[in-house]
Amino acid sequence: MRIKQKILDDVSFITTVFNEEESITGFMESLMEQSCLPREIVIVDGGSRDGTLRKISGFLKKIGLNEKNAGETGHSKSGDIKIDGWLELGDSGVNIKVIEKKGANISQGRNEAIKASSGRIICASDAGCVLDKNWMVEITKFYSSSSAGVAGGLSSPYCRNFIGKCLAVCVMPLKEEINPGRYMPSSRNISFTRKAWVDAGGYPEDMDYGEDMKFNFNIKSKGYRIKFNPDAVVLWKMRENPARIFLQFFRYAKGDAEGKMYPQRHVIRFSAFLGAVLIILGAIFLSSWILFAFVPFFIYYIYKPYRRLIKSFINKDDCSFLGMEKLLSIIFIPILLLHIDLSKMCGYIRGLIKL
């Protein structure tokens, strides 16, 4: 790979990985093919048991990394330095460091990576994603003003099968659906100043899931505004089977409960579920006509997903439905929505029990 990009001097990129052997190469390629590169890249591995570290090492050697430690393992304050090297780019270059911190959760890994970095501006994303080639430029473009503290971008779905396409329609908002004033970025697509991170107390290390949303709330509580840049695009791989989807949203809702976030959303969800049960009981014991009460609720329930579905029929990309998939998606999406909501209710209850 020929590296010839410009360097963003005061920018550090950080990420955490754990058992990402399948996706790490594509992620690293999209990072190193950015139109501009950060001065520094820090990767923290939480103790992967697969070939993640081996693949990272092989990729970095392939692009010409010169290791400072000559292959010997050093130590950071709390982890083992597996790779510490310099990638030359003409008269300049990128410092790349890979640290292993066994047993670290994602918050601990991110905090470790930030502590090991030096840039005033921190950019973050996750393995399993693919970065648009201009992402690094777009996610850092607001920092010419010293008042800017946090920025986030647009996450777009990356689908590899029918279930992934349906999941994208169910949970991924279109660009026009996002309200910049209420926007809260995922840490798969975020940048912030080191000062904002310090003021927020870092990522909350007592949380395994939902930690990035809690980080956002903590940042906002310190008076920072979060800016939305829809041109900072990250492709996010959709889960591809119902079991993994259930676990994914179970964990998100569990994090909401533990972090005391979005209680109104969960109250509405539980209230809707209770209302559905009452309608069914009324239909059983009183009159089947009561089932028609479901109609307005069902229309509201499926409105946004079906609106996205119609657009996906028109647009031609990796998440477009083809042939018989179009008919099947109309039937399957309400089932998947219910599956996701059940997982969220279970996760939220589990989070409340843990409190």
PDB file of C-alpha atoms in Angstrom, residues 2 19 34 38 58 89 109 119 132 166 184 196 205 207 244 254 262 289 301 303 316:
ATOM      1  CA  ARG A   2       1.362   3.385  -0.979  1.00  0.00           C
ATOM      2  CA  ASN A  19     -11.558 -10.657  18.881  1.00  0.00           C
ATOM      3  CA  GLN A  34      -7.880   8.377   4.534  1.00  0.00           C
ATOM      4  CA  PRO A  38      -3.716  11.736  12.059  1.00  0.00           C
ATOM      5  CA  GLY A  58       1.025  -8.137   9.653  1.00  0.00           C
ATOM      6  CA  LEU A  89       5.473   9.799   4.871  1.00  0.00           C
ATOM      7  CA  GLY A 109      -9.591   0.536  26.630  1.00  0.00           C
ATOM      8  CA  GLY A 119      -3.039  15.041  20.361  1.00  0.00           C
ATOM      9  CA  ASP A 132     -15.256   6.945   4.351  1.00  0.00           C
ATOM     10  CA  CYS A 166     -33.992  -5.475   7.652  1.00  0.00           C
ATOM     11  CA  MET A 184     -25.851  12.170  20.313  1.00  0.00           C
ATOM     12  CA  ALA A 196     -13.562  17.842  26.908  1.00  0.00           C
ATOM     13  CA  GLU A 205     -15.214   2.606  33.345  1.00  0.00           C
ATOM     14  CA  MET A 207     -20.083   0.560  32.274  1.00  0.00           C
ATOM     15  CA  ARG A 244     -26.847 -11.506  17.979  1.00  0.00           C
ATOM     16  CA  LYS A 254     -28.983  -2.605  30.062  1.00  0.00           C
ATOM     17  CA  TYR A 262     -33.437   7.747  28.244  1.00  0.00           C
ATOM     18  CA  TRP A 289     -63.706  -5.719  17.618  1.00  0.00           C
ATOM     19  CA  TYR A 301     -45.020   1.521  15.010  1.00  0.00           C
ATOM     20  CA  TYR A 303     -44.175   4.187   9.887  1.00  0.00           C
ATOM     21  CA  LYS A 316     -29.319   0.851  -5.200  1.00  0.00           C
TER      22      LYS A 316
END
